[in-house]
Coordinates of C-alpha atoms in Angstrom, one line a residue:
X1 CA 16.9 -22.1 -7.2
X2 CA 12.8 -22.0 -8.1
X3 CA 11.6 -18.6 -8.4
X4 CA 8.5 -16.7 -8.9
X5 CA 8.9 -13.5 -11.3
X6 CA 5.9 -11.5 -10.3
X7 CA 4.5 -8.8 -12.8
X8 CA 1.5 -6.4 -12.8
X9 CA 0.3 -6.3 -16.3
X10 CA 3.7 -6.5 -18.0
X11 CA 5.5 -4.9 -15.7
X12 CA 8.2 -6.8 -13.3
X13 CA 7.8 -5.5 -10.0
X14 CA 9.8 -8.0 -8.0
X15 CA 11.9 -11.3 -8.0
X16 CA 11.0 -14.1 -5.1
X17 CA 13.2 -16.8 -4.6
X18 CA 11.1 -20.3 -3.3
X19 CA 13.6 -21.3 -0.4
X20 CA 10.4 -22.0 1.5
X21 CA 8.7 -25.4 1.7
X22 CA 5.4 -23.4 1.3
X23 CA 4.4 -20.0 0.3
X24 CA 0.7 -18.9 1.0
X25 CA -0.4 -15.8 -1.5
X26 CA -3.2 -13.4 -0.8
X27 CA -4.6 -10.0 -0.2
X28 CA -4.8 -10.6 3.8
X29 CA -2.4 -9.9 6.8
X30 CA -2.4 -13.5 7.2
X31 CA -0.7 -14.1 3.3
X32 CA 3.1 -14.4 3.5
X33 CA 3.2 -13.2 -0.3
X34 CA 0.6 -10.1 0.1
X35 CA -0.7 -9.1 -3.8
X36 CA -2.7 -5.7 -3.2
X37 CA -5.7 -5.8 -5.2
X38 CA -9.7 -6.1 -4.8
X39 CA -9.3 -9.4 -7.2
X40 CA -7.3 -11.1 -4.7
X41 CA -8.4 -12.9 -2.1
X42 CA -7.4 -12.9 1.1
X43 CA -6.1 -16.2 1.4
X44 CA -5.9 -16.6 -2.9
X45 CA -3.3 -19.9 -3.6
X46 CA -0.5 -21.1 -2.2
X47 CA 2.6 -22.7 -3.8
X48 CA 4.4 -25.7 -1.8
X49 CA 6.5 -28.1 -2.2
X50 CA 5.3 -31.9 -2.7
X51 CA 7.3 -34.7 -3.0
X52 CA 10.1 -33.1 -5.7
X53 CA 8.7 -30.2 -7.3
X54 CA 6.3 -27.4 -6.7
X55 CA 2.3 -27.1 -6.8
X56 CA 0.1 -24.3 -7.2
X57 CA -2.9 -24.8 -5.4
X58 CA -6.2 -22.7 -5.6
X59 CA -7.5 -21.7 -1.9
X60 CA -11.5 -21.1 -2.9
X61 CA -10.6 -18.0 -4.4
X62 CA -13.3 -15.6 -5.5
X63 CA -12.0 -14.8 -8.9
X64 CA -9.5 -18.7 -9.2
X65 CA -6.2 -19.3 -9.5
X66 CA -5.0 -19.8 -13.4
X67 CA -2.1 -21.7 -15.0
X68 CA -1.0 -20.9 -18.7
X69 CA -4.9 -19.2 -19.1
X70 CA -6.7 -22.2 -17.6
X71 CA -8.4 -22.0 -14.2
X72 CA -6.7 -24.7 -12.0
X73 CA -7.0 -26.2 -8.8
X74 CA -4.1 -27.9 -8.3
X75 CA -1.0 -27.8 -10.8
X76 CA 2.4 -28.8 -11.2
X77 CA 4.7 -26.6 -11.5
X78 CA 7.7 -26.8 -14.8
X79 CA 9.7 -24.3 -16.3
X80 CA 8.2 -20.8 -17.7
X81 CA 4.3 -21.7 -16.2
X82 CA 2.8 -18.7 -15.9
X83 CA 0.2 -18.4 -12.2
X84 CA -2.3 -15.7 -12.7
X85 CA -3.8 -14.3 -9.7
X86 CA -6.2 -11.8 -10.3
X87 CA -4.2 -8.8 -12.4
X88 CA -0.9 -10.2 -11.4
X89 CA 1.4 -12.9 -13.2
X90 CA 3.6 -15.3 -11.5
X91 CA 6.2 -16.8 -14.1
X92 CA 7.7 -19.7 -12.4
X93 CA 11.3 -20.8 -13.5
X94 CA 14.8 -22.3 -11.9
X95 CA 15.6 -25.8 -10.3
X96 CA 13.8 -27.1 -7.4
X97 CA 16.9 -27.4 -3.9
X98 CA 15.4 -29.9 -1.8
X99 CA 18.3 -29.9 0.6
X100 CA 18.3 -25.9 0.8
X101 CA 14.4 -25.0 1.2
X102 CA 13.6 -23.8 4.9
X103 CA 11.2 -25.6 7.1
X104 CA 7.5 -22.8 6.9
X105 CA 4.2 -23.1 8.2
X106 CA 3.9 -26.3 6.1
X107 CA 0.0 -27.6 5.9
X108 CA -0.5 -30.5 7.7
X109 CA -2.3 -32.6 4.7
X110 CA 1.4 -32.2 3.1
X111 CA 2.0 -35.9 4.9
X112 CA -0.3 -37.6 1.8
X113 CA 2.1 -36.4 -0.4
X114 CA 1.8 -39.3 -2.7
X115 CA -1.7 -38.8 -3.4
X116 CA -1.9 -35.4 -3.7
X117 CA 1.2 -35.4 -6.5
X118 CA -1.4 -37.9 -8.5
X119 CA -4.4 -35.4 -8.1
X120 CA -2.3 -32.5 -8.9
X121 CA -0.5 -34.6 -12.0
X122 CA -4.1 -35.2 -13.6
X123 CA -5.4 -31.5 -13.5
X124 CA -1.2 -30.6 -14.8
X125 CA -2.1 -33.0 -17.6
X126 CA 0.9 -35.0 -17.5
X127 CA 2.2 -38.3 -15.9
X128 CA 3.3 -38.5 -12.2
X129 CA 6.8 -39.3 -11.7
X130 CA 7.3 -36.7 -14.6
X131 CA 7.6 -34.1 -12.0
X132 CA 7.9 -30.7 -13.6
X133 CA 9.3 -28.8 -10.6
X134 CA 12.2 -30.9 -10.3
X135 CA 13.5 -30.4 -14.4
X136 CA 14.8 -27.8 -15.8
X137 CA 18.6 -26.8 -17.3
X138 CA 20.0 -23.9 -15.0
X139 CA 21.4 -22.7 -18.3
X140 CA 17.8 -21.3 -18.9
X141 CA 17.3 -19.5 -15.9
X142 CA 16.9 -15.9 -15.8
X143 CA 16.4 -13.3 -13.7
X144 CA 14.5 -9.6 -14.2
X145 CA 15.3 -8.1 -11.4
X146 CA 16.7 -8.2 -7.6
X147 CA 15.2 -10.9 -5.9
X148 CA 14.2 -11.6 -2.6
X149 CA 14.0 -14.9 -0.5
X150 CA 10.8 -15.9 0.6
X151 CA 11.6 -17.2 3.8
X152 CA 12.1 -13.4 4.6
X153 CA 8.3 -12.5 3.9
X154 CA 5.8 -14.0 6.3
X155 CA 2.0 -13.0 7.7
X156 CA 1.7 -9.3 8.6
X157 CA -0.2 -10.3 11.6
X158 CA 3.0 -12.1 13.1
X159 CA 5.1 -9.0 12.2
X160 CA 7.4 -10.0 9.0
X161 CA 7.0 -7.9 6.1
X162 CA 5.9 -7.7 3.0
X163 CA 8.0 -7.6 -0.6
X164 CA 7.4 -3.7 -0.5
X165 CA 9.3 -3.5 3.3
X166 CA 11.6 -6.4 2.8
X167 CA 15.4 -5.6 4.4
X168 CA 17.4 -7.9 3.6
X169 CA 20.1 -8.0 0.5
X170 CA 19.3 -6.5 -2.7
X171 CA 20.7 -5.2 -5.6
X172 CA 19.4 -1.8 -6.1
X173 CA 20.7 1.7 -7.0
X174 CA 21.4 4.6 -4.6
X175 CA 18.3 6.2 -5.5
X176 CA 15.6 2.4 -5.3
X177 CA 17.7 1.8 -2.0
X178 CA 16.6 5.3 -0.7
X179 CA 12.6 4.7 -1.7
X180 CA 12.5 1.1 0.2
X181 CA 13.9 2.7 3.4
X182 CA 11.3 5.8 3.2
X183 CA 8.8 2.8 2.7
X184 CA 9.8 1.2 6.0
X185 CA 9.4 4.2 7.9
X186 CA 6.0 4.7 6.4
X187 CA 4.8 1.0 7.1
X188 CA 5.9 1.4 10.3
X189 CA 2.9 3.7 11.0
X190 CA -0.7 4.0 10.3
X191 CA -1.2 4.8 6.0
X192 CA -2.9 4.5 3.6
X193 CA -2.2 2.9 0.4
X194 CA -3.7 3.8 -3.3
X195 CA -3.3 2.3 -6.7
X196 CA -1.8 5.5 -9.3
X197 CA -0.9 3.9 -13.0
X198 CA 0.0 0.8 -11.5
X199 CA 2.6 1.4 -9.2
X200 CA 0.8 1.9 -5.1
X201 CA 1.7 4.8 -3.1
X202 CA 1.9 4.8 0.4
X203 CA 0.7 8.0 2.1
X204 CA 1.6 8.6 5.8
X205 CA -0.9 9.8 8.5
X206 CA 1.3 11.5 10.4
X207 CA -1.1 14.0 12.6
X208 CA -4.3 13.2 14.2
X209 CA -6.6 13.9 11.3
X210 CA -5.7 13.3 7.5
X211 CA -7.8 14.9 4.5
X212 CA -8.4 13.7 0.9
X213 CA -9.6 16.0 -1.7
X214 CA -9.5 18.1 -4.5
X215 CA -8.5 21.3 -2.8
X216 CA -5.0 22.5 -2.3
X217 CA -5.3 22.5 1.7
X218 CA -5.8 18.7 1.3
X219 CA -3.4 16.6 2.9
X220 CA -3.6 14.3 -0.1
X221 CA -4.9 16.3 -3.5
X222 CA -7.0 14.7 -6.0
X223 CA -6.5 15.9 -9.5
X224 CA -9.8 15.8 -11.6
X225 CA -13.4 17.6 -11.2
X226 CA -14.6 19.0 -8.1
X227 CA -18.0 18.5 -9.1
X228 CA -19.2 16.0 -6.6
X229 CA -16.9 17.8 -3.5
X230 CA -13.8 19.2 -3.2
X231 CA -13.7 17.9 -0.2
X232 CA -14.0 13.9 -0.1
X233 CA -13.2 12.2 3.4
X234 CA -11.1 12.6 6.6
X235 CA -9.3 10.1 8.5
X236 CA -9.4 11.0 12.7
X237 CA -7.5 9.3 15.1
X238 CA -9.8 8.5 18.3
X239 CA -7.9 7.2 20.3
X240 CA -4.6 5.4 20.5
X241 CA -4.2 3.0 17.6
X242 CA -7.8 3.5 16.8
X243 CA -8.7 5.1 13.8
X244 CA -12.6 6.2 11.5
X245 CA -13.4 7.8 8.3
X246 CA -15.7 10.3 7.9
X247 CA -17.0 11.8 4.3
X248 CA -16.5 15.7 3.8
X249 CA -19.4 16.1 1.7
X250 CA -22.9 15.2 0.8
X251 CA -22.3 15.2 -3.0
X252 CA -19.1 13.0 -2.1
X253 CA -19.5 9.5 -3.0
X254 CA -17.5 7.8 -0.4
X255 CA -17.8 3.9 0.6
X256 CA -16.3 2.1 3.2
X257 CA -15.3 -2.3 2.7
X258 CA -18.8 -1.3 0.0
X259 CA -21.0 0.5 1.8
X260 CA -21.5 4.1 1.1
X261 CA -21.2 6.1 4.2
X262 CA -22.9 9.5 4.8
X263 CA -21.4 10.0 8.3
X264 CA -18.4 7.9 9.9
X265 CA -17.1 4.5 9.9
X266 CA -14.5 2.8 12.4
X267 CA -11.3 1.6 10.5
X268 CA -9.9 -1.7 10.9
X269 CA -6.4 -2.8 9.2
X270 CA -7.1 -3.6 5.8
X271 CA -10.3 -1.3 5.6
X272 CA -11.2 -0.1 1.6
X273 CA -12.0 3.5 0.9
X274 CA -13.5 4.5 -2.1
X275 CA -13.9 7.6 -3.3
X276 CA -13.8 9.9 -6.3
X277 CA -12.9 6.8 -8.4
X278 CA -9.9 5.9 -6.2
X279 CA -9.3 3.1 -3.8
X280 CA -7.3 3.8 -0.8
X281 CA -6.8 1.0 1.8
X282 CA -5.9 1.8 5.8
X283 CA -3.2 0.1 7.2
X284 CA -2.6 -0.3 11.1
X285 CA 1.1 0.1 10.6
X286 CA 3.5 -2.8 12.2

C-alpha cells in the first residue's frame, strides 16, 4: 500500500498509510493530517487520488508546497518523492490499491480526472499515462516505524483525531503505548501545546487558572532568564468552555495570534501564545 513517511527535520515521527481516496494536510481543525507549525497553513496541500496514482496538490499555501526541492502546484506522485511542507518531509513510497482505498471527503473537481492528470503530468515533468503512483516493486518498500491508516484521522472539528491521539492498532512498546494513552486523556480537555527540541508537549489545564513562568510556583516553569518577568501569562477559565490569557507582567513580552497584549485576550481553539521565546498554542479539547 502508498504511504507517507512523515519526518521533522530528520526525525521519523510517524508512518501513514494512504487507504483514503484523498487526504487534506494543514495546520487547521479542519485538516485530516494536522502538521503543527506557524509555516503551515491551515488548509496547506492535499494528496488524492486521480485516475491511478497519487497527486500532491498545493492549497494557496503561504510558504508552498515542494516536491524533491522544487515548489509545485500539482505533482505526481512515484516512488521515494519527497513533499515538503513547511519544516516537515513527506517521503512518499509503496504501491497504489485502487480496489482497497476508502471512499473520503473526495473534492468534487476530482470528476475531470483526465484533465487534471495532464496538468499535473506537465508540472511532474513526465508523460501522462506514465503514472508514477501506480509503479513501483513492493520489494522496495520500507517502513520506519508503526504506521497508521489514514482513513482513521479526519477534521478535528468533526471529532476524529489526530496522528498524536490515533487508537487504533499499532506496534509500540509498553512504555510508547503508555505515552499515547496519557495523550488521549490530555486532548480530551482544554491544553496547551509547545514545541521543546522538536518533539511538542501537551500540557493539561486541569484547574480554573493555569500559570507560565520562570518561577517554581508556576504551573508550567520556564528555564532561562527572568529578566523580562518571572512571571509571563495566565490562562483563566470564564466560563464553561470559555477560556482568555492574560500577561503577568509589564516587562513580559507576550503576544496573542501576533498581537502583543498588555492586558487579556479571549482564547479561541487554535489561539498562538508567545512568550519568552516560546510558542504555546490553546486547544479546546475534543
Amino acid at each position: 500500500m502508498a504511504r507517507l513517511t512523515i519526518k521533522f527535520g530528520t526525525k521519523v515521527e510517524s508512518v501513514l498509510e494512504l487507504d483514503v481516496k484523498e487526504l487534506v494536510i494543514g495546520r487547521g481543525s479542519d485538516a485530516q493530517l494536522e502538521l503543527e507549525h506557524d509555516l503551515v497553513s491551515r488548509n496547506h496541500a492535499r494528496v488524492r487520488l486521480v485516475g491511478d496514482g497519487f497527486v500532491v496538490e498545493d492549497l494557496g499555501s503561504k510558504t508552498g508546497t515542494f516536491v524533491n526541492g522544487g515548489k509545485a502546484t500539482a505533482h505526481i506522485l512515484g516512488e521515494g518523492d519527497s513533499i515538503g511542507i513547511g519544516p516537515y518531509t513527506l517521503v512518499y513510497s509503496g504501491l497504489v490499491e485502487k480496489e482497497s482505498l476508502k471512499e473520503g471527503p473526495v473534492s468534487p473537481d476530482t470528476q475531470d480526472a483526465g484533465a487534471f492528470w495532464a496538468q499535473a503530468a506537465a508540472e511532474s515533468g513526465i508523460q501522462t499515462g506514465s503514472h508514477a503512483g501506480a509503479a513501483g516493486n513492493s520489494d522496495q518498500e520500507t517502513r520506519e516505524g508503526p504506521s497508521v491508516p489514514a482513513s482513521a484521522l479526519g477534521p478535528r472539528g468533526d471529532g476524529a483525531k489526530d496522528m498524536d491521539d490515533y487508537q487504533g492498532t499499532m506496534l509500540a512498546s509498553a512504555d510508547e503505548m503508555q505515552r499515547i494513552r496519557e495523550s488521549l486523556e490530555v486532548s480530551q480537555k482544554p491544553h496547551l501545546t509547545v514545541r521543546l527540541k522538536k518533539r511538542t508537549k501537551k500540557l493539561p489545564i486541569e484547574d480554573t487558572t493555569f500559570e507560565v513562568g520562570f518561577h517554581e510556583g508556576a504551573d508550567y516553569q520556564i528555564t532561562g532568564s527572568k529578566l523580562f518577568g518571572k512571571r509571563q501569562f495566565i490562562i483563566r477559565e470564564i466560563g464553561e468552555g470559555n477560556f482568555e490569557v492574560a500577561s503577568l507582567s509589564w516587562w513580559a513580552n507576550v503576544s496573542l495570534n501576533g498581537t502583543r497584549i498588555r492586558g487579556r485576550g479571549k482564547l479561541k481553539n487554535g489561539s498562538l501564545i508567545e512568550a519568552a521565546g516560546l510558542k504555546f498554542r490553546f486547544k479546546a479539547g475534543d
